[in-house]
JSON list of C-alpha atoms in Angstrom, two decimals:
[
{"chain": "R", "resi": 31, "resn": "MET", "atom": "CA", "xyz": [-102.99, 93.90, 61.13]},
{"chain": "R", "resi": 32, "resn": "LEU", "atom": "CA", "xyz": [-107.06, 92.27, 62.05]},
{"chain": "R", "resi": 33, "resn": "VAL", "atom": "CA", "xyz": [-107.82, 94.25, 64.74]},
{"chain": "R", "resi": 34, "resn": "GLY", "atom": "CA", "xyz": [-105.57, 97.29, 64.04]},
{"chain": "R", "resi": 35, "resn": "LEU", "atom": "CA", "xyz": [-106.20, 98.29, 60.12]},
{"chain": "R", "resi": 36, "resn": "VAL", "atom": "CA", "xyz": [-109.00, 95.74, 58.88]},
{"chain": "R", "resi": 37, "resn": "LEU", "atom": "CA", "xyz": [-111.70, 95.37, 61.23]},
{"chain": "R", "resi": 38, "resn": "PRO", "atom": "CA", "xyz": [-111.66, 99.67, 61.60]},
{"chain": "R", "resi": 39, "resn": "VAL", "atom": "CA", "xyz": [-112.02, 100.30, 58.27]},
{"chain": "R", "resi": 40, "resn": "ILE", "atom": "CA", "xyz": [-115.09, 97.93, 57.80]},
{"chain": "R", "resi": 41, "resn": "ALA", "atom": "CA", "xyz": [-115.75, 99.81, 60.33]},
{"chain": "R", "resi": 42, "resn": "LEU", "atom": "CA", "xyz": [-115.84, 103.17, 59.60]},
{"chain": "R", "resi": 43, "resn": "ALA", "atom": "CA", "xyz": [-117.34, 102.18, 56.21]},
{"chain": "R", "resi": 44, "resn": "THR", "atom": "CA", "xyz": [-120.56, 100.81, 57.82]},
{"chain": "R", "resi": 45, "resn": "GLY", "atom": "CA", "xyz": [-120.72, 103.86, 59.51]},
{"chain": "R", "resi": 46, "resn": "ALA", "atom": "CA", "xyz": [-120.03, 106.22, 56.68]},
{"chain": "R", "resi": 47, "resn": "PHE", "atom": "CA", "xyz": [-122.36, 103.63, 54.55]},
{"chain": "R", "resi": 48, "resn": "GLU", "atom": "CA", "xyz": [-125.35, 104.27, 57.28]},
{"chain": "R", "resi": 49, "resn": "GLY", "atom": "CA", "xyz": [-128.42, 107.01, 56.40]},
{"chain": "R", "resi": 50, "resn": "ASP", "atom": "CA", "xyz": [-126.96, 109.23, 53.98]},
{"chain": "R", "resi": 51, "resn": "SER", "atom": "CA", "xyz": [-123.50, 110.26, 55.66]},
{"chain": "R", "resi": 52, "resn": "LEU", "atom": "CA", "xyz": [-121.69, 109.84, 52.58]},
{"chain": "R", "resi": 53, "resn": "ALA", "atom": "CA", "xyz": [-123.24, 112.60, 51.19]},
{"chain": "R", "resi": 54, "resn": "SER", "atom": "CA", "xyz": [-123.07, 115.01, 53.12]},
{"chain": "R", "resi": 55, "resn": "SER", "atom": "CA", "xyz": [-118.86, 114.10, 53.56]},
{"chain": "R", "resi": 56, "resn": "VAL", "atom": "CA", "xyz": [-119.07, 115.37, 50.21]},
{"chain": "R", "resi": 57, "resn": "GLY", "atom": "CA", "xyz": [-120.90, 119.69, 51.61]},
{"chain": "R", "resi": 58, "resn": "SER", "atom": "CA", "xyz": [-118.73, 122.04, 50.93]},
{"chain": "R", "resi": 59, "resn": "GLY", "atom": "CA", "xyz": [-118.47, 122.61, 54.81]},
{"chain": "R", "resi": 60, "resn": "TYR", "atom": "CA", "xyz": [-115.68, 119.27, 54.50]},
{"chain": "R", "resi": 61, "resn": "ARG", "atom": "CA", "xyz": [-114.78, 119.30, 50.66]},
{"chain": "R", "resi": 62, "resn": "HIS", "atom": "CA", "xyz": [-113.36, 122.96, 51.51]},
{"chain": "R", "resi": 63, "resn": "ALA", "atom": "CA", "xyz": [-111.76, 120.77, 54.85]},
{"chain": "R", "resi": 64, "resn": "LEU", "atom": "CA", "xyz": [-110.34, 117.91, 52.35]},
{"chain": "R", "resi": 65, "resn": "TRP", "atom": "CA", "xyz": [-109.05, 121.03, 50.20]},
{"chain": "R", "resi": 66, "resn": "GLY", "atom": "CA", "xyz": [-107.34, 122.85, 53.05]},
{"chain": "R", "resi": 67, "resn": "SER", "atom": "CA", "xyz": [-106.16, 119.77, 53.89]},
{"chain": "R", "resi": 68, "resn": "VAL", "atom": "CA", "xyz": [-104.82, 118.53, 50.22]},
{"chain": "R", "resi": 69, "resn": "LYS", "atom": "CA", "xyz": [-103.51, 122.37, 49.97]},
{"chain": "R", "resi": 70, "resn": "LEU", "atom": "CA", "xyz": [-101.30, 121.89, 52.70]},
{"chain": "R", "resi": 71, "resn": "SER", "atom": "CA", "xyz": [-99.76, 118.28, 52.13]},
{"chain": "R", "resi": 72, "resn": "LEU", "atom": "CA", "xyz": [-99.25, 119.42, 48.94]},
{"chain": "R", "resi": 73, "resn": "VAL", "atom": "CA", "xyz": [-97.06, 122.96, 50.04]},
{"chain": "R", "resi": 74, "resn": "CYS", "atom": "CA", "xyz": [-95.30, 120.86, 52.80]},
{"chain": "R", "resi": 75, "resn": "ALA", "atom": "CA", "xyz": [-94.85, 117.36, 50.60]},
{"chain": "R", "resi": 76, "resn": "VAL", "atom": "CA", "xyz": [-92.79, 119.90, 47.42]},
{"chain": "R", "resi": 77, "resn": "LEU", "atom": "CA", "xyz": [-91.28, 122.38, 50.53]},
{"chain": "R", "resi": 78, "resn": "GLY", "atom": "CA", "xyz": [-90.29, 119.17, 52.84]},
{"chain": "R", "resi": 79, "resn": "ALA", "atom": "CA", "xyz": [-88.32, 117.34, 49.58]},
{"chain": "R", "resi": 80, "resn": "VAL", "atom": "CA", "xyz": [-86.66, 120.34, 47.89]},
{"chain": "R", "resi": 81, "resn": "PHE", "atom": "CA", "xyz": [-84.54, 121.04, 51.51]},
{"chain": "R", "resi": 82, "resn": "GLY", "atom": "CA", "xyz": [-84.41, 117.67, 52.50]},
{"chain": "R", "resi": 83, "resn": "LEU", "atom": "CA", "xyz": [-82.77, 116.66, 48.98]},
{"chain": "R", "resi": 84, "resn": "LEU", "atom": "CA", "xyz": [-80.59, 119.68, 49.57]},
{"chain": "R", "resi": 85, "resn": "VAL", "atom": "CA", "xyz": [-79.28, 118.58, 53.43]},
{"chain": "R", "resi": 86, "resn": "ALA", "atom": "CA", "xyz": [-79.64, 115.54, 52.10]},
{"chain": "R", "resi": 87, "resn": "ARG", "atom": "CA", "xyz": [-77.23, 116.08, 49.62]},
{"chain": "R", "resi": 88, "resn": "ALA", "atom": "CA", "xyz": [-74.83, 119.33, 51.70]},
{"chain": "R", "resi": 89, "resn": "VAL", "atom": "CA", "xyz": [-74.94, 116.09, 54.27]},
{"chain": "R", "resi": 90, "resn": "LEU", "atom": "CA", "xyz": [-73.51, 112.83, 52.80]},
{"chain": "R", "resi": 91, "resn": "ALA", "atom": "CA", "xyz": [-70.64, 115.87, 51.00]},
{"chain": "R", "resi": 92, "resn": "GLY", "atom": "CA", "xyz": [-69.48, 116.86, 54.67]},
{"chain": "R", "resi": 93, "resn": "GLY", "atom": "CA", "xyz": [-67.95, 113.51, 55.58]},
{"chain": "R", "resi": 94, "resn": "ALA", "atom": "CA", "xyz": [-69.15, 110.27, 57.85]},
{"chain": "R", "resi": 95, "resn": "VAL", "atom": "CA", "xyz": [-69.88, 111.91, 61.19]},
{"chain": "R", "resi": 96, "resn": "LEU", "atom": "CA", "xyz": [-71.16, 114.76, 59.95]},
{"chain": "R", "resi": 97, "resn": "ARG", "atom": "CA", "xyz": [-74.12, 112.88, 58.39]},
{"chain": "R", "resi": 98, "resn": "ARG", "atom": "CA", "xyz": [-74.38, 109.86, 60.85]},
{"chain": "R", "resi": 99, "resn": "LEU", "atom": "CA", "xyz": [-74.74, 113.07, 63.55]},
{"chain": "R", "resi": 100, "resn": "VAL", "atom": "CA", "xyz": [-77.34, 114.54, 61.18]},
{"chain": "R", "resi": 101, "resn": "LEU", "atom": "CA", "xyz": [-78.55, 111.38, 60.45]},
{"chain": "R", "resi": 102, "resn": "THR", "atom": "CA", "xyz": [-79.55, 110.06, 63.84]},
{"chain": "R", "resi": 103, "resn": "ALA", "atom": "CA", "xyz": [-81.23, 113.54, 64.55]},
{"chain": "R", "resi": 104, "resn": "SER", "atom": "CA", "xyz": [-83.49, 112.69, 61.50]},
{"chain": "R", "resi": 105, "resn": "GLY", "atom": "CA", "xyz": [-84.51, 109.38, 62.74]},
{"chain": "R", "resi": 106, "resn": "VAL", "atom": "CA", "xyz": [-85.64, 111.91, 65.93]},
{"chain": "R", "resi": 107, "resn": "LEU", "atom": "CA", "xyz": [-86.95, 114.31, 64.95]},
{"chain": "R", "resi": 108, "resn": "ALA", "atom": "CA", "xyz": [-88.61, 112.84, 61.62]},
{"chain": "R", "resi": 109, "resn": "ASN", "atom": "CA", "xyz": [-90.97, 111.55, 64.46]},
{"chain": "R", "resi": 110, "resn": "PHE", "atom": "CA", "xyz": [-91.33, 114.42, 66.90]},
{"chain": "R", "resi": 111, "resn": "GLY", "atom": "CA", "xyz": [-94.53, 115.19, 66.89]},
{"chain": "R", "resi": 112, "resn": "GLY", "atom": "CA", "xyz": [-98.47, 116.73, 68.40]},
{"chain": "R", "resi": 113, "resn": "VAL", "atom": "CA", "xyz": [-98.76, 118.77, 70.70]},
{"chain": "R", "resi": 114, "resn": "PRO", "atom": "CA", "xyz": [-94.99, 118.95, 72.06]},
{"chain": "R", "resi": 115, "resn": "LEU", "atom": "CA", "xyz": [-93.86, 120.08, 69.00]},
{"chain": "R", "resi": 116, "resn": "ALA", "atom": "CA", "xyz": [-96.66, 122.91, 69.10]},
{"chain": "R", "resi": 117, "resn": "PHE", "atom": "CA", "xyz": [-96.39, 123.63, 72.29]},
{"chain": "R", "resi": 118, "resn": "MET", "atom": "CA", "xyz": [-92.43, 123.81, 71.41]},
{"chain": "R", "resi": 119, "resn": "PHE", "atom": "CA", "xyz": [-93.62, 126.73, 68.53]},
{"chain": "R", "resi": 120, "resn": "ILE", "atom": "CA", "xyz": [-95.84, 128.20, 70.81]},
{"chain": "R", "resi": 121, "resn": "ALA", "atom": "CA", "xyz": [-94.00, 128.75, 73.53]},
{"chain": "R", "resi": 122, "resn": "THR", "atom": "CA", "xyz": [-90.58, 130.09, 71.48]},
{"chain": "R", "resi": 123, "resn": "ILE", "atom": "CA", "xyz": [-92.27, 132.31, 68.81]},
{"chain": "R", "resi": 124, "resn": "GLY", "atom": "CA", "xyz": [-96.25, 132.00, 69.39]},
{"chain": "R", "resi": 125, "resn": "ASN", "atom": "CA", "xyz": [-97.29, 135.47, 70.38]},
{"chain": "R", "resi": 126, "resn": "ALA", "atom": "CA", "xyz": [-95.49, 136.01, 73.56]},
{"chain": "R", "resi": 127, "resn": "GLY", "atom": "CA", "xyz": [-92.97, 133.48, 72.37]},
{"chain": "R", "resi": 128, "resn": "ILE", "atom": "CA", "xyz": [-89.10, 133.70, 73.89]},
{"chain": "R", "resi": 129, "resn": "VAL", "atom": "CA", "xyz": [-87.78, 134.32, 70.56]},
{"chain": "R", "resi": 130, "resn": "THR", "atom": "CA", "xyz": [-90.88, 136.56, 69.74]},
{"chain": "R", "resi": 131, "resn": "THR", "atom": "CA", "xyz": [-90.77, 138.80, 72.89]},
{"chain": "R", "resi": 132, "resn": "ALA", "atom": "CA", "xyz": [-86.59, 139.15, 72.79]},
{"chain": "R", "resi": 133, "resn": "LEU", "atom": "CA", "xyz": [-85.94, 140.28, 69.12]},
{"chain": "R", "resi": 134, "resn": "HIS", "atom": "CA", "xyz": [-89.09, 143.14, 69.73]},
{"chain": "R", "resi": 135, "resn": "ASP", "atom": "CA", "xyz": [-86.69, 143.70, 73.57]},
{"chain": "R", "resi": 136, "resn": "TRP", "atom": "CA", "xyz": [-84.46, 144.07, 71.55]},
{"chain": "R", "resi": 137, "resn": "THR", "atom": "CA", "xyz": [-84.50, 145.61, 68.60]},
{"chain": "R", "resi": 138, "resn": "GLY", "atom": "CA", "xyz": [-87.81, 146.65, 68.50]},
{"chain": "R", "resi": 139, "resn": "LEU", "atom": "CA", "xyz": [-89.16, 144.27, 65.66]},
{"chain": "R", "resi": 140, "resn": "ASP", "atom": "CA", "xyz": [-92.98, 142.82, 66.63]},
{"chain": "R", "resi": 141, "resn": "LEU", "atom": "CA", "xyz": [-93.38, 139.83, 65.45]},
{"chain": "R", "resi": 142, "resn": "ALA", "atom": "CA", "xyz": [-96.65, 139.62, 67.05]},
{"chain": "R", "resi": 143, "resn": "ASN", "atom": "CA", "xyz": [-97.53, 141.95, 64.47]},
{"chain": "R", "resi": 144, "resn": "SER", "atom": "CA", "xyz": [-96.12, 140.72, 61.61]},
{"chain": "R", "resi": 145, "resn": "PRO", "atom": "CA", "xyz": [-97.39, 139.27, 57.70]},
{"chain": "R", "resi": 146, "resn": "PHE", "atom": "CA", "xyz": [-96.75, 136.15, 59.40]},
{"chain": "R", "resi": 147, "resn": "SER", "atom": "CA", "xyz": [-98.82, 134.05, 62.08]},
{"chain": "R", "resi": 148, "resn": "LEU", "atom": "CA", "xyz": [-97.97, 131.18, 63.28]},
{"chain": "R", "resi": 149, "resn": "TYR", "atom": "CA", "xyz": [-101.83, 129.93, 63.91]},
{"chain": "R", "resi": 150, "resn": "GLN", "atom": "CA", "xyz": [-102.74, 130.09, 60.46]},
{"chain": "R", "resi": 151, "resn": "PHE", "atom": "CA", "xyz": [-102.07, 128.34, 57.19]},
{"chain": "R", "resi": 152, "resn": "GLY", "atom": "CA", "xyz": [-97.95, 129.31, 56.76]},
{"chain": "R", "resi": 153, "resn": "GLY", "atom": "CA", "xyz": [-97.09, 128.86, 60.41]},
{"chain": "R", "resi": 154, "resn": "LEU", "atom": "CA", "xyz": [-99.16, 125.79, 60.43]},
{"chain": "R", "resi": 155, "resn": "ALA", "atom": "CA", "xyz": [-96.86, 124.11, 57.25]},
{"chain": "R", "resi": 156, "resn": "VAL", "atom": "CA", "xyz": [-93.62, 126.19, 58.59]},
{"chain": "R", "resi": 157, "resn": "VAL", "atom": "CA", "xyz": [-94.12, 123.54, 61.54]},
{"chain": "R", "resi": 158, "resn": "TYR", "atom": "CA", "xyz": [-95.26, 120.53, 59.33]},
{"chain": "R", "resi": 159, "resn": "LEU", "atom": "CA", "xyz": [-91.40, 121.15, 58.00]},
{"chain": "R", "resi": 160, "resn": "TYR", "atom": "CA", "xyz": [-89.69, 120.19, 61.19]},
{"chain": "R", "resi": 161, "resn": "PHE", "atom": "CA", "xyz": [-90.00, 116.61, 61.07]},
{"chain": "R", "resi": 162, "resn": "LEU", "atom": "CA", "xyz": [-91.01, 116.43, 57.05]},
{"chain": "R", "resi": 163, "resn": "VAL", "atom": "CA", "xyz": [-87.49, 117.64, 55.96]},
{"chain": "R", "resi": 164, "resn": "PRO", "atom": "CA", "xyz": [-85.62, 115.47, 58.70]},
{"chain": "R", "resi": 165, "resn": "LEU", "atom": "CA", "xyz": [-88.38, 111.78, 57.37]},
{"chain": "R", "resi": 166, "resn": "MET", "atom": "CA", "xyz": [-87.23, 113.45, 53.79]},
{"chain": "R", "resi": 167, "resn": "VAL", "atom": "CA", "xyz": [-83.51, 113.31, 54.82]},
{"chain": "R", "resi": 168, "resn": "ILE", "atom": "CA", "xyz": [-83.51, 109.96, 56.05]},
{"chain": "R", "resi": 169, "resn": "VAL", "atom": "CA", "xyz": [-85.77, 108.35, 52.71]},
{"chain": "R", "resi": 170, "resn": "ILE", "atom": "CA", "xyz": [-84.04, 110.00, 49.61]},
{"chain": "R", "resi": 171, "resn": "ALA", "atom": "CA", "xyz": [-79.35, 109.41, 51.43]},
{"chain": "R", "resi": 172, "resn": "PRO", "atom": "CA", "xyz": [-80.04, 105.95, 50.41]},
{"chain": "R", "resi": 173, "resn": "ALA", "atom": "CA", "xyz": [-80.73, 107.13, 46.83]},
{"chain": "R", "resi": 174, "resn": "LEU", "atom": "CA", "xyz": [-78.05, 110.02, 47.08]},
{"chain": "R", "resi": 175, "resn": "ASP", "atom": "CA", "xyz": [-75.56, 107.07, 47.96]},
{"chain": "R", "resi": 176, "resn": "GLY", "atom": "CA", "xyz": [-76.74, 104.89, 44.85]},
{"chain": "R", "resi": 177, "resn": "VAL", "atom": "CA", "xyz": [-75.76, 107.73, 42.91]},
{"chain": "R", "resi": 178, "resn": "ARG", "atom": "CA", "xyz": [-71.60, 106.40, 41.86]},
{"chain": "R", "resi": 179, "resn": "ALA", "atom": "CA", "xyz": [-69.09, 108.95, 41.85]},
{"chain": "R", "resi": 180, "resn": "GLU", "atom": "CA", "xyz": [-67.84, 107.06, 38.54]},
{"chain": "R", "resi": 181, "resn": "TRP", "atom": "CA", "xyz": [-70.71, 108.88, 36.69]},
{"chain": "R", "resi": 182, "resn": "SER", "atom": "CA", "xyz": [-70.32, 111.55, 37.48]},
{"chain": "R", "resi": 183, "resn": "GLU", "atom": "CA", "xyz": [-66.38, 111.76, 36.46]},
{"chain": "R", "resi": 184, "resn": "ALA", "atom": "CA", "xyz": [-67.02, 109.52, 33.52]},
{"chain": "R", "resi": 185, "resn": "ALA", "atom": "CA", "xyz": [-69.21, 111.92, 31.75]},
{"chain": "R", "resi": 186, "resn": "GLU", "atom": "CA", "xyz": [-66.99, 114.99, 32.58]},
{"chain": "R", "resi": 187, "resn": "ASN", "atom": "CA", "xyz": [-64.45, 112.98, 30.30]},
{"chain": "R", "resi": 188, "resn": "LEU", "atom": "CA", "xyz": [-66.89, 112.31, 27.49]},
{"chain": "R", "resi": 189, "resn": "GLY", "atom": "CA", "xyz": [-67.53, 116.22, 27.64]},
{"chain": "R", "resi": 190, "resn": "ALA", "atom": "CA", "xyz": [-70.43, 116.68, 29.73]},
{"chain": "R", "resi": 191, "resn": "SER", "atom": "CA", "xyz": [-70.85, 119.67, 31.86]},
{"chain": "R", "resi": 192, "resn": "ARG", "atom": "CA", "xyz": [-71.83, 120.10, 35.57]},
{"chain": "R", "resi": 193, "resn": "TRP", "atom": "CA", "xyz": [-75.42, 120.80, 34.60]},
{"chain": "R", "resi": 194, "resn": "GLN", "atom": "CA", "xyz": [-75.32, 118.24, 31.12]},
{"chain": "R", "resi": 195, "resn": "TYR", "atom": "CA", "xyz": [-74.47, 115.81, 34.20]},
{"chain": "R", "resi": 196, "resn": "TRP", "atom": "CA", "xyz": [-77.95, 116.14, 36.12]},
{"chain": "R", "resi": 197, "resn": "ARG", "atom": "CA", "xyz": [-79.87, 116.57, 33.47]},
{"chain": "R", "resi": 198, "resn": "HIS", "atom": "CA", "xyz": [-78.97, 114.06, 31.77]},
{"chain": "R", "resi": 199, "resn": "VAL", "atom": "CA", "xyz": [-77.14, 111.51, 33.81]},
{"chain": "R", "resi": 200, "resn": "ALA", "atom": "CA", "xyz": [-77.61, 112.19, 38.20]},
{"chain": "R", "resi": 201, "resn": "GLY", "atom": "CA", "xyz": [-81.30, 113.97, 38.12]},
{"chain": "R", "resi": 202, "resn": "PRO", "atom": "CA", "xyz": [-83.29, 111.11, 35.61]},
{"chain": "R", "resi": 203, "resn": "LEU", "atom": "CA", "xyz": [-82.08, 108.48, 38.48]},
{"chain": "R", "resi": 204, "resn": "LEU", "atom": "CA", "xyz": [-83.23, 111.06, 41.33]},
{"chain": "R", "resi": 205, "resn": "ALA", "atom": "CA", "xyz": [-86.29, 112.19, 40.41]},
{"chain": "R", "resi": 206, "resn": "PRO", "atom": "CA", "xyz": [-88.37, 109.13, 41.43]},
{"chain": "R", "resi": 207, "resn": "PRO", "atom": "CA", "xyz": [-86.86, 108.73, 44.71]},
{"chain": "R", "resi": 208, "resn": "VAL", "atom": "CA", "xyz": [-87.44, 112.45, 45.42]},
{"chain": "R", "resi": 209, "resn": "MET", "atom": "CA", "xyz": [-91.13, 112.32, 43.70]},
{"chain": "R", "resi": 210, "resn": "ALA", "atom": "CA", "xyz": [-91.96, 109.31, 45.92]},
{"chain": "R", "resi": 211, "resn": "GLY", "atom": "CA", "xyz": [-89.76, 111.32, 49.42]},
{"chain": "R", "resi": 212, "resn": "ALA", "atom": "CA", "xyz": [-92.70, 113.80, 48.44]},
{"chain": "R", "resi": 213, "resn": "LEU", "atom": "CA", "xyz": [-95.14, 111.27, 48.04]},
{"chain": "R", "resi": 214, "resn": "LEU", "atom": "CA", "xyz": [-94.82, 110.18, 51.10]},
{"chain": "R", "resi": 215, "resn": "LEU", "atom": "CA", "xyz": [-94.40, 113.49, 52.88]},
{"chain": "R", "resi": 216, "resn": "PHE", "atom": "CA", "xyz": [-97.84, 114.07, 51.80]},
{"chain": "R", "resi": 217, "resn": "CYS", "atom": "CA", "xyz": [-99.20, 111.61, 53.38]},
{"chain": "R", "resi": 218, "resn": "GLY", "atom": "CA", "xyz": [-97.47, 112.76, 57.73]},
{"chain": "R", "resi": 219, "resn": "SER", "atom": "CA", "xyz": [-98.69, 116.02, 56.39]},
{"chain": "R", "resi": 220, "resn": "LEU", "atom": "CA", "xyz": [-102.59, 114.77, 54.82]},
{"chain": "R", "resi": 221, "resn": "SER", "atom": "CA", "xyz": [-102.78, 112.44, 57.67]},
{"chain": "R", "resi": 222, "resn": "ALA", "atom": "CA", "xyz": [-101.56, 115.01, 61.17]},
{"chain": "R", "resi": 223, "resn": "PHE", "atom": "CA", "xyz": [-103.94, 115.74, 63.55]},
{"chain": "R", "resi": 224, "resn": "ALA", "atom": "CA", "xyz": [-102.39, 116.66, 67.40]},
{"chain": "R", "resi": 225, "resn": "THR", "atom": "CA", "xyz": [-99.99, 118.46, 66.06]},
{"chain": "R", "resi": 226, "resn": "ALA", "atom": "CA", "xyz": [-102.73, 120.99, 64.18]},
{"chain": "R", "resi": 227, "resn": "GLN", "atom": "CA", "xyz": [-105.67, 120.85, 66.45]},
{"chain": "R", "resi": 228, "resn": "ALA", "atom": "CA", "xyz": [-102.87, 122.11, 69.45]},
{"chain": "R", "resi": 229, "resn": "MET", "atom": "CA", "xyz": [-102.03, 125.20, 66.96]},
{"chain": "R", "resi": 230, "resn": "VAL", "atom": "CA", "xyz": [-104.84, 126.30, 65.30]},
{"chain": "R", "resi": 231, "resn": "GLY", "atom": "CA", "xyz": [-108.20, 124.91, 66.00]},
{"chain": "R", "resi": 232, "resn": "ALA", "atom": "CA", "xyz": [-111.02, 125.47, 63.83]},
{"chain": "R", "resi": 233, "resn": "THR", "atom": "CA", "xyz": [-108.98, 128.51, 62.34]},
{"chain": "R", "resi": 234, "resn": "VAL", "atom": "CA", "xyz": [-107.19, 126.81, 59.45]},
{"chain": "R", "resi": 235, "resn": "PRO", "atom": "CA", "xyz": [-109.75, 123.71, 57.85]},
{"chain": "R", "resi": 236, "resn": "LEU", "atom": "CA", "xyz": [-108.65, 120.99, 57.93]},
{"chain": "R", "resi": 237, "resn": "VAL", "atom": "CA", "xyz": [-110.20, 117.23, 57.49]},
{"chain": "R", "resi": 238, "resn": "THR", "atom": "CA", "xyz": [-109.02, 115.76, 60.59]},
{"chain": "R", "resi": 239, "resn": "LEU", "atom": "CA", "xyz": [-109.99, 118.69, 62.74]},
{"chain": "R", "resi": 240, "resn": "GLN", "atom": "CA", "xyz": [-113.36, 117.97, 61.07]},
{"chain": "R", "resi": 241, "resn": "ILE", "atom": "CA", "xyz": [-112.76, 114.48, 61.63]},
{"chain": "R", "resi": 242, "resn": "ALA", "atom": "CA", "xyz": [-112.40, 114.54, 65.16]},
{"chain": "R", "resi": 243, "resn": "ASN", "atom": "CA", "xyz": [-115.68, 117.82, 65.24]},
{"chain": "R", "resi": 244, "resn": "ALA", "atom": "CA", "xyz": [-117.98, 114.96, 64.07]},
{"chain": "R", "resi": 245, "resn": "LEU", "atom": "CA", "xyz": [-116.31, 111.90, 66.16]},
{"chain": "R", "resi": 246, "resn": "SER", "atom": "CA", "xyz": [-115.84, 114.77, 69.62]},
{"chain": "R", "resi": 247, "resn": "GLY", "atom": "CA", "xyz": [-118.83, 113.51, 72.91]},
{"chain": "R", "resi": 248, "resn": "ASN", "atom": "CA", "xyz": [-121.13, 116.11, 72.27]},
{"chain": "R", "resi": 249, "resn": "VAL", "atom": "CA", "xyz": [-122.33, 115.20, 68.50]},
{"chain": "R", "resi": 250, "resn": "SER", "atom": "CA", "xyz": [-125.33, 113.44, 67.09]},
{"chain": "R", "resi": 251, "resn": "ALA", "atom": "CA", "xyz": [-125.17, 110.12, 66.02]},
{"chain": "R", "resi": 252, "resn": "ASP", "atom": "CA", "xyz": [-125.32, 111.40, 62.10]},
{"chain": "R", "resi": 253, "resn": "ASN", "atom": "CA", "xyz": [-122.54, 113.73, 62.38]},
{"chain": "R", "resi": 254, "resn": "ALA", "atom": "CA", "xyz": [-120.50, 110.43, 63.83]},
{"chain": "R", "resi": 255, "resn": "GLY", "atom": "CA", "xyz": [-122.14, 108.76, 60.67]},
{"chain": "R", "resi": 256, "resn": "VAL", "atom": "CA", "xyz": [-120.48, 112.07, 58.46]},
{"chain": "R", "resi": 257, "resn": "GLY", "atom": "CA", "xyz": [-117.07, 111.33, 59.80]},
{"chain": "R", "resi": 258, "resn": "ALA", "atom": "CA", "xyz": [-116.70, 107.84, 59.22]},
{"chain": "R", "resi": 259, "resn": "ALA", "atom": "CA", "xyz": [-117.60, 108.41, 55.96]},
{"chain": "R", "resi": 260, "resn": "LEU", "atom": "CA", "xyz": [-114.53, 111.73, 56.17]},
{"chain": "R", "resi": 261, "resn": "ALA", "atom": "CA", "xyz": [-112.60, 109.35, 57.62]},
{"chain": "R", "resi": 262, "resn": "ILE", "atom": "CA", "xyz": [-112.85, 106.61, 54.46]},
{"chain": "R", "resi": 263, "resn": "GLU", "atom": "CA", "xyz": [-112.89, 109.62, 52.04]},
{"chain": "R", "resi": 264, "resn": "MET", "atom": "CA", "xyz": [-108.82, 110.41, 53.51]},
{"chain": "R", "resi": 265, "resn": "ILE", "atom": "CA", "xyz": [-107.84, 106.21, 53.33]},
{"chain": "R", "resi": 266, "resn": "ILE", "atom": "CA", "xyz": [-109.04, 106.57, 49.78]},
{"chain": "R", "resi": 267, "resn": "LEU", "atom": "CA", "xyz": [-106.82, 109.12, 49.01]},
{"chain": "R", "resi": 268, "resn": "VAL", "atom": "CA", "xyz": [-103.72, 107.33, 50.76]},
{"chain": "R", "resi": 269, "resn": "SER", "atom": "CA", "xyz": [-104.40, 104.52, 49.45]},
{"chain": "R", "resi": 270, "resn": "ILE", "atom": "CA", "xyz": [-103.57, 106.32, 45.93]},
{"chain": "R", "resi": 271, "resn": "VAL", "atom": "CA", "xyz": [-101.21, 107.67, 46.47]},
{"chain": "R", "resi": 272, "resn": "MET", "atom": "CA", "xyz": [-99.62, 105.33, 48.85]},
{"chain": "R", "resi": 273, "resn": "ALA", "atom": "CA", "xyz": [-99.83, 102.90, 45.26]},
{"chain": "R", "resi": 274, "resn": "VAL", "atom": "CA", "xyz": [-98.46, 105.83, 43.53]},
{"chain": "R", "resi": 275, "resn": "TYR", "atom": "CA", "xyz": [-95.78, 105.88, 46.16]},
{"chain": "R", "resi": 276, "resn": "TRP", "atom": "CA", "xyz": [-94.57, 101.64, 45.24]},
{"chain": "R", "resi": 277, "resn": "ALA", "atom": "CA", "xyz": [-94.42, 102.33, 42.04]},
{"chain": "R", "resi": 278, "resn": "ILE", "atom": "CA", "xyz": [-91.88, 105.09, 42.08]},
{"chain": "R", "resi": 279, "resn": "GLU", "atom": "CA", "xyz": [-90.42, 102.90, 45.31]},
{"chain": "R", "resi": 280, "resn": "ARG", "atom": "CA", "xyz": [-89.62, 99.66, 42.56]},
{"chain": "R", "resi": 281, "resn": "ARG", "atom": "CA", "xyz": [-88.86, 101.25, 39.95]},
{"chain": "R", "resi": 282, "resn": "THR", "atom": "CA", "xyz": [-86.70, 103.11, 42.05]},
{"chain": "R", "resi": 283, "resn": "ALA", "atom": "CA", "xyz": [-85.12, 100.15, 43.35]},
{"chain": "R", "resi": 284, "resn": "ARG", "atom": "CA", "xyz": [-83.96, 98.08, 39.38]},
{"chain": "R", "resi": 285, "resn": "TRP", "atom": "CA", "xyz": [-82.44, 100.73, 38.68]},
{"chain": "R", "resi": 286, "resn": "LEU", "atom": "CA", "xyz": [-80.28, 101.62, 41.62]},
{"chain": "R", "resi": 287, "resn": "ARG", "atom": "CA", "xyz": [-79.02, 98.47, 41.82]}
]
């Protein structure tokens, strides 16, 4: 913890407060990149939480074998990212990808010139969801297991409709873990770097890419200080999100005992 977390944060903080690095890091260009990362993370967190919840609900209702297969696969896919993930999508649905070429040859559909582009904001969000949805499945599955079948039966015996059961019983119980999972996905999206670097470069403004540019070997020491300041801003943002996540998780654990 000391070597891997504490000392690097101290080094970043030292560099961030040298000169006017901190003031420069909130300039228009860097602020735009920070907002781009936050916007992308919000979109991915919401979509990942919704699709992950739906997949987990379907999987848990599908039997023990399907459950083991999907949860095992989710454990692998949730950790599959970086350049290999970017290459997989580029080779599949990129401008010259296998699927893009096959659709053009067989149906005349030209994905390369369609409104959707793998190398823009929407394409990057789709790629991120490839590992965020499995992560949400892993996170939300224990909470879904905590919602007992007896509660649904009791609500039905008391005359409640299916909507009323989800509105007044299951929904309030699942809302905190879903929110906690969405916050976790937000942090994962915010901190992702290698996939975005390999796919979009400077096309989509992201703070992680700005940090990499600032800390690269062909910049001045002042820019290195700006990179450290941007990293400190990310650490503060992630720390706030994770504090909220831990508070929600504690509340959820108490309710689902």
